[in-house]
Short mmCIF file of C-alpha atoms in Angstrom, two decimals:
data_model
loop_
_atom_site.label_atom_id
_atom_site.label_comp_id
_atom_site.label_asym_id
_atom_site.label_seq_id
_atom_site.Cartn_x
_atom_site.Cartn_y
_atom_site.Cartn_z
CA MET A 12 29.16 38.17 47.55
CA SER A 13 28.55 35.25 45.34
CA ARG A 14 30.68 32.12 44.83
CA GLN A 15 31.11 30.86 41.34
CA SER A 16 32.73 27.62 42.11
CA ILE A 17 30.73 24.57 41.08
CA SER A 18 29.49 23.00 37.69
CA LEU A 19 26.03 21.46 37.85
CA ALA A 20 24.82 18.34 36.13
CA LEU A 21 20.94 18.12 36.39
CA GLY A 22 19.63 14.77 35.47
CA GLY A 23 16.35 13.82 33.47
CA GLY A 24 13.34 12.30 34.96
CA GLY A 25 10.19 14.07 33.63
CA ALA A 26 8.33 15.70 36.42
CA ARG A 27 10.90 14.45 38.98
CA GLY A 28 13.27 17.08 37.27
CA ILE A 29 11.32 19.89 38.97
CA THR A 30 13.21 18.79 42.04
CA HIS A 31 16.11 20.59 40.69
CA LEU A 32 14.35 23.85 41.47
CA GLY A 33 14.52 23.11 45.06
CA VAL A 34 18.24 22.41 44.99
CA LEU A 35 18.91 25.71 43.19
CA ARG A 36 16.89 27.47 45.89
CA VAL A 37 19.41 26.14 48.59
CA PHE A 38 22.38 27.56 46.21
CA GLU A 39 20.37 30.91 45.95
CA GLU A 40 20.29 31.15 49.78
CA GLU A 41 23.89 30.24 50.01
CA ASN A 42 24.99 32.77 47.34
CA ILE A 43 26.46 29.86 45.33
CA VAL A 44 26.18 30.64 41.59
CA PRO A 45 27.21 27.80 39.28
CA SER A 46 29.85 28.69 36.80
CA PHE A 47 28.35 26.18 34.38
CA ILE A 48 25.08 24.16 34.02
CA ALA A 49 24.54 20.93 31.88
CA GLY A 50 20.99 19.61 31.80
CA THR A 51 19.28 16.59 30.46
CA SER A 52 15.43 16.83 29.69
CA MET A 53 13.65 18.51 32.59
CA GLY A 54 17.13 19.13 33.99
CA ALA A 55 17.83 21.17 30.94
CA VAL A 56 14.62 23.04 31.33
CA ILE A 57 15.20 24.08 34.98
CA GLY A 58 18.91 24.60 34.40
CA ALA A 59 18.07 27.07 31.52
CA MET A 60 15.31 28.92 33.53
CA PHE A 61 17.82 29.43 36.23
CA ALA A 62 20.46 30.68 33.84
CA ARG A 63 17.95 33.06 32.36
CA TYR A 64 16.16 34.34 35.49
CA ARG A 65 18.39 33.56 38.41
CA ASP A 66 15.33 33.62 40.61
CA THR A 67 13.62 30.44 41.76
CA ARG A 68 10.40 32.31 42.82
CA GLU A 69 9.91 33.28 39.30
CA MET A 70 10.74 29.92 38.06
CA GLU A 71 8.30 28.39 40.49
CA GLU A 72 5.41 30.69 39.08
CA ARG A 73 6.23 29.61 35.63
CA ILE A 74 6.05 25.90 36.47
CA ALA A 75 2.72 26.61 38.16
CA ASN A 76 1.33 28.38 35.00
CA LEU A 77 2.50 25.29 33.01
CA VAL A 78 0.60 23.00 35.48
CA ASN A 79 -2.49 25.18 35.47
CA SER A 80 -2.47 25.49 31.65
CA GLU A 81 -4.22 23.14 29.20
CA PHE A 82 -1.05 21.46 28.26
CA LEU A 83 -1.13 18.54 30.49
CA HIS A 84 -4.61 17.53 29.69
CA LYS A 85 -4.21 18.42 25.97
CA ALA A 86 -1.15 16.20 25.72
CA GLY A 87 -2.76 13.43 27.74
CA LEU A 88 0.16 13.60 30.35
CA ASP A 89 -2.43 13.46 33.22
CA SER A 90 -3.45 9.98 32.03
CA TYR A 91 0.22 8.86 32.15
CA ALA A 92 0.59 10.29 35.63
CA SER A 93 -2.52 8.37 36.83
CA SER A 94 -1.49 5.05 35.21
CA ASP A 95 2.13 4.87 35.16
CA THR A 96 2.61 2.70 38.18
CA THR A 97 -0.12 0.38 36.97
CA LEU A 98 1.55 0.12 33.66
CA GLN A 99 4.73 -0.97 35.31
CA LYS A 100 3.05 -3.63 37.39
CA ARG A 101 0.57 -5.02 34.80
CA GLY A 102 2.45 -4.13 31.63
CA LEU A 103 0.69 -4.88 28.30
CA GLU A 104 -2.39 -6.33 29.91
CA TYR A 105 -3.12 -2.90 31.13
CA VAL A 106 -2.07 -1.12 27.86
CA PHE A 107 -4.42 -3.38 25.67
CA GLY A 108 -7.25 -2.88 28.14
CA ARG A 109 -6.72 0.92 27.83
CA LEU A 110 -6.45 1.03 23.99
CA ARG A 111 -10.21 0.82 23.60
CA GLN A 112 -10.74 3.74 26.02
CA ASN A 113 -7.65 6.10 25.13
CA VAL A 114 -6.78 6.56 21.42
CA GLN A 115 -3.68 8.32 22.65
CA LEU A 116 -2.09 4.91 23.64
CA THR A 117 -2.68 3.42 20.31
CA ARG A 118 -0.20 5.80 18.83
CA VAL A 119 2.70 3.92 20.61
CA PHE A 120 2.23 1.18 18.04
CA THR A 121 1.28 3.24 15.05
CA ARG A 122 3.29 6.40 15.14
CA SER A 123 6.84 7.65 16.25
CA GLY A 124 5.14 9.14 19.42
CA THR A 125 1.85 9.68 21.12
CA ILE A 126 2.16 13.65 21.24
CA PRO A 127 3.40 15.90 18.59
CA VAL A 128 6.65 17.56 19.55
CA GLU A 129 5.25 20.81 18.53
CA TRP A 130 3.05 20.69 21.58
CA LEU A 131 6.18 20.41 23.81
CA ARG A 132 7.46 23.53 22.19
CA GLU A 133 4.32 25.33 23.28
CA ALA A 134 5.02 24.24 26.81
CA MET A 135 8.52 25.78 26.59
CA GLU A 136 6.86 28.94 25.51
CA ILE A 137 5.24 29.15 29.03
CA LEU A 138 8.56 28.37 30.74
CA VAL A 139 11.25 30.34 29.26
CA ASP A 140 11.81 33.40 26.99
CA ASP A 141 13.39 32.34 23.64
CA VAL A 142 16.88 33.89 23.92
CA ASP A 143 19.96 32.48 22.50
CA ILE A 144 21.88 30.11 24.77
CA ALA A 145 24.92 32.25 24.44
CA ASP A 146 23.01 35.14 26.04
CA LEU A 147 22.26 33.21 29.18
CA SER A 148 23.72 34.78 32.32
CA ILE A 149 25.51 31.43 33.16
CA PRO A 150 27.10 29.14 30.52
CA PHE A 151 24.67 26.23 29.68
CA CYS A 152 24.62 23.19 27.78
CA ALA A 153 21.48 20.95 26.99
CA VAL A 154 21.84 17.52 25.98
CA ALA A 155 19.73 15.56 23.32
CA THR A 156 20.14 12.45 21.35
CA ASP A 157 20.33 12.01 17.63
CA ILE A 158 18.55 8.57 17.07
CA ASN A 159 19.95 8.30 13.63
CA THR A 160 23.65 8.49 14.74
CA ALA A 161 23.11 7.26 18.36
CA LYS A 162 25.16 10.08 19.53
CA PRO A 163 24.59 12.74 21.94
CA VAL A 164 23.92 16.29 20.75
CA LEU A 165 25.22 19.09 23.01
CA PHE A 166 23.52 22.46 22.54
CA GLN A 167 25.52 25.27 23.59
CA SER A 168 24.23 27.91 21.18
CA GLY A 169 21.23 28.78 19.42
CA PRO A 170 17.56 29.35 20.57
CA VAL A 171 16.96 28.03 24.00
CA ARG A 172 13.46 26.65 23.29
CA THR A 173 14.78 24.72 20.38
CA ALA A 174 17.41 23.04 22.60
CA LEU A 175 15.04 22.26 25.44
CA THR A 176 12.42 20.84 23.07
CA ALA A 177 14.91 18.41 21.70
CA SER A 178 16.34 17.36 25.07
CA SER A 179 12.92 16.78 26.57
CA ALA A 180 11.24 14.85 23.72
CA ILE A 181 10.77 11.56 25.69
CA PRO A 182 11.17 8.59 23.21
CA GLY A 183 7.75 6.98 22.29
CA VAL A 184 5.82 9.82 24.10
CA PHE A 185 6.69 12.71 21.95
CA THR A 186 7.52 12.54 18.17
CA PRO A 187 11.31 13.26 17.41
CA PHE A 188 12.29 16.69 17.04
CA GLU A 189 13.61 17.13 13.43
CA LEU A 190 16.62 19.52 13.04
CA ASN A 191 19.38 19.68 10.30
CA ASP A 192 18.92 16.15 9.21
CA MET A 193 18.84 14.99 12.88
CA LYS A 194 16.08 13.15 14.61
CA LEU A 195 16.39 14.30 18.19
CA VAL A 196 15.02 12.75 21.27
CA ASP A 197 15.51 12.98 25.03
CA GLY A 198 18.92 13.59 26.30
CA GLY A 199 18.43 10.71 28.70
CA ALA A 200 19.13 8.31 26.05
CA SER A 201 22.77 9.58 25.97
CA TYR A 202 23.43 10.92 29.53
CA LEU A 203 20.57 10.49 32.00
CA THR A 204 22.67 12.67 34.44
CA PRO A 205 24.99 14.86 32.21
CA VAL A 206 28.25 14.68 34.23
CA PRO A 207 30.51 14.28 31.15
CA PRO A 208 29.50 17.58 29.58
CA ALA A 209 29.70 19.38 33.02
CA LYS A 210 33.35 18.04 33.38
CA GLU A 211 34.20 18.83 29.79
CA PHE A 212 32.98 22.38 29.53
CA GLY A 213 33.04 23.45 33.29
CA SER A 214 36.02 24.15 35.19
CA ALA A 215 34.84 23.52 38.66
CA PRO A 216 33.86 20.49 40.78
CA VAL A 217 30.84 18.86 39.40
CA ILE A 218 27.67 18.61 41.68
CA ALA A 219 25.25 16.06 40.15
CA VAL A 220 21.66 15.91 40.91
CA ASP A 221 20.12 12.35 40.32
CA VAL A 222 16.40 12.25 39.90
CA SER A 223 16.11 8.74 38.17
CA LYS A 224 13.39 6.45 38.91
CA SER A 225 13.27 3.55 41.39
CA LEU A 226 14.13 0.12 40.57
CA ASP A 227 12.09 -1.30 43.43
CA ASN A 228 11.49 -4.95 42.32
CA SER A 229 7.64 -4.71 43.13
CA THR A 230 7.11 -2.50 40.07
CA PHE A 231 7.64 -5.03 37.25
CA SER A 232 5.82 -8.19 35.95
CA ASP A 233 7.72 -11.42 35.97
CA ARG A 234 6.34 -12.30 32.58
CA GLY A 235 8.54 -11.96 29.39
CA TYR A 236 7.60 -8.31 28.59
CA GLY A 237 8.11 -7.42 32.15
CA ILE A 238 11.52 -8.86 32.21
CA PHE A 239 12.39 -7.39 29.06
CA PHE A 240 11.61 -3.74 30.19
CA ARG A 241 13.16 -4.40 33.55
CA SER A 242 16.44 -5.44 31.88
CA GLY A 243 16.46 -2.09 30.02
CA ASP A 244 15.81 -0.21 33.25
CA ILE A 245 18.63 -2.06 35.02
CA ALA A 246 21.11 -1.31 32.15
CA MET A 247 20.14 2.55 32.17
CA SER A 248 20.45 2.49 35.98
CA ASN A 249 23.90 0.92 35.90
CA TYR A 250 25.12 3.38 33.24
CA ASN A 251 23.82 6.31 35.25
CA THR A 252 25.60 4.99 38.24
CA MET A 253 28.76 4.99 36.19
CA LEU A 254 28.20 8.63 35.22
CA LEU A 255 27.46 9.74 38.83
CA GLU A 256 30.68 8.18 39.91
CA GLN A 257 32.57 10.94 37.94
CA ALA A 258 30.95 13.68 39.98
CA ASP A 259 32.43 15.30 43.01
CA VAL A 260 29.19 15.44 44.93
CA VAL A 261 25.88 13.60 44.19
CA ILE A 262 22.62 14.88 45.55
CA ARG A 263 19.80 12.28 45.48
CA PRO A 264 16.46 13.72 46.37
CA ASP A 265 13.77 11.35 47.59
CA VAL A 266 11.76 11.31 44.41
CA ALA A 267 12.56 7.87 42.77
CA ALA A 268 9.04 6.54 43.55
CA ILE A 269 7.25 9.42 41.99
CA THR A 270 6.04 9.03 38.38
CA TRP A 271 7.61 10.94 35.66
CA ALA A 272 4.46 12.58 34.46
CA ASP A 273 3.12 13.65 37.80
CA PHE A 274 3.64 17.42 37.42
CA LYS A 275 0.82 18.35 39.68
CA ARG A 276 3.15 17.37 42.61
CA TYR A 277 5.54 20.21 41.75
CA ARG A 278 5.51 21.95 45.19
CA GLU A 279 6.31 18.58 46.83
CA LEU A 280 9.12 18.03 44.38
CA ILE A 281 10.58 21.41 44.92
CA GLU A 282 10.56 20.72 48.72
CA LYS A 283 12.23 17.40 48.27
CA GLY A 284 14.98 18.96 46.28
CA TYR A 285 15.40 21.65 48.91
CA ILE A 286 15.83 19.15 51.80
CA ALA A 287 18.20 17.09 49.81
CA ALA A 288 20.38 19.94 48.87
CA ARG A 289 20.34 21.51 52.38
CA GLY A 290 21.81 18.15 53.55
CA LYS A 291 24.71 18.35 51.32
CA ILE A 292 25.93 21.73 51.70
CA THR A 293 28.65 20.92 54.09
CA GLU A 294 29.85 18.35 51.61
CA ILE A 295 29.81 20.79 48.71
CA ASP A 296 31.58 23.47 50.77
CA ALA A 297 34.42 21.02 51.51
CA VAL A 298 34.84 20.13 47.99
CA VAL A 299 34.80 23.70 46.92
CA GLN A 300 37.36 24.73 49.51
CA LYS A 301 39.56 21.84 48.53
CA GLU A 302 39.44 22.98 44.76
CA SER A 303 40.11 26.73 45.78
CA SER A 304 43.09 25.69 47.87
CA PHE A 305 44.48 23.70 45.08
CA LEU A 306 44.08 26.55 42.63
CA GLN A 307 45.86 29.00 45.10
CA ARG A 308 48.72 26.62 45.51
CA TRP A 309 49.00 26.21 41.78
CA TRP A 310 48.79 29.95 41.08
CA GLY A 311 51.38 30.60 43.86
CA LYS A 312 53.78 28.10 42.06
CA ARG A 313 53.04 29.54 38.65
CA LYS A 314 53.80 33.16 39.79
CA GLN A 315 56.89 31.95 41.49
CA LYS A 316 58.16 30.23 38.36
CA ILE A 317 57.43 33.38 36.28
CA SER A 318 59.41 35.54 38.76
CA ASN A 319 62.31 33.11 38.68
CA SER A 320 62.34 33.13 34.96
CA THR A 321 62.27 36.92 34.61
CA GLY A 322 64.50 37.81 37.62
#
């Protein structure tokens, strides 16, 4: 018998978001079926896949199909994976050295993104059927950001691939996704971990999964540009911390040091998510039982009040 007793907030983090699959595998084993899922970026992708298939083995097969396809190489994400740490450490020195070798990187300075967002849509075709969000077996919300209005856009209906493409369009990497006069980019610009939508639209305790990157001070340059980007990372991290404080339970898999484009480590990422979620099951059960007891007391008082008014 399944327990529909939690709302999930699955955070963004590129490849690190594959970790969510391991978390969901634990829930699968424990017969915990979320009553609502909110996802940002890869968190939205994994959340929608689970809401569609309810089978983490099939989800892992689809992730493997993506990793083994031409997408990573075609999009140049494999080069991002190999150079991300170096980019953080050496900043623009490394970028300008790479420009002569990799035309892809020059697009950061000349276009709205290095990779056409249409290619991202092709990746979604490998991962999930293009059903309407309203037809998923679990209520679901994908978070994107409209850069024109600087506001979050919450997809709760419409084609799921459209929502996931918009939610995953990493700024500067993918060109913005244009839809109904909006220019949509990654939901992480609004809610890196989407706890507010999970609280607003869900009716159960919120379990948040944080897959944000590490702020280890060894990964930035002490020059001006390094300090500039470091400051932005600190602001994002502090905002994400405030979002997580609104959750009832926070799961933090040990993935903060893995680069956002390292999709080929998907098996390791899944395992890390599994370990982290397994370690939180007792805490999750306690929160769920507390909520259940509260609802039972509330409903008991409500029935008594109705009985007294009709007696």
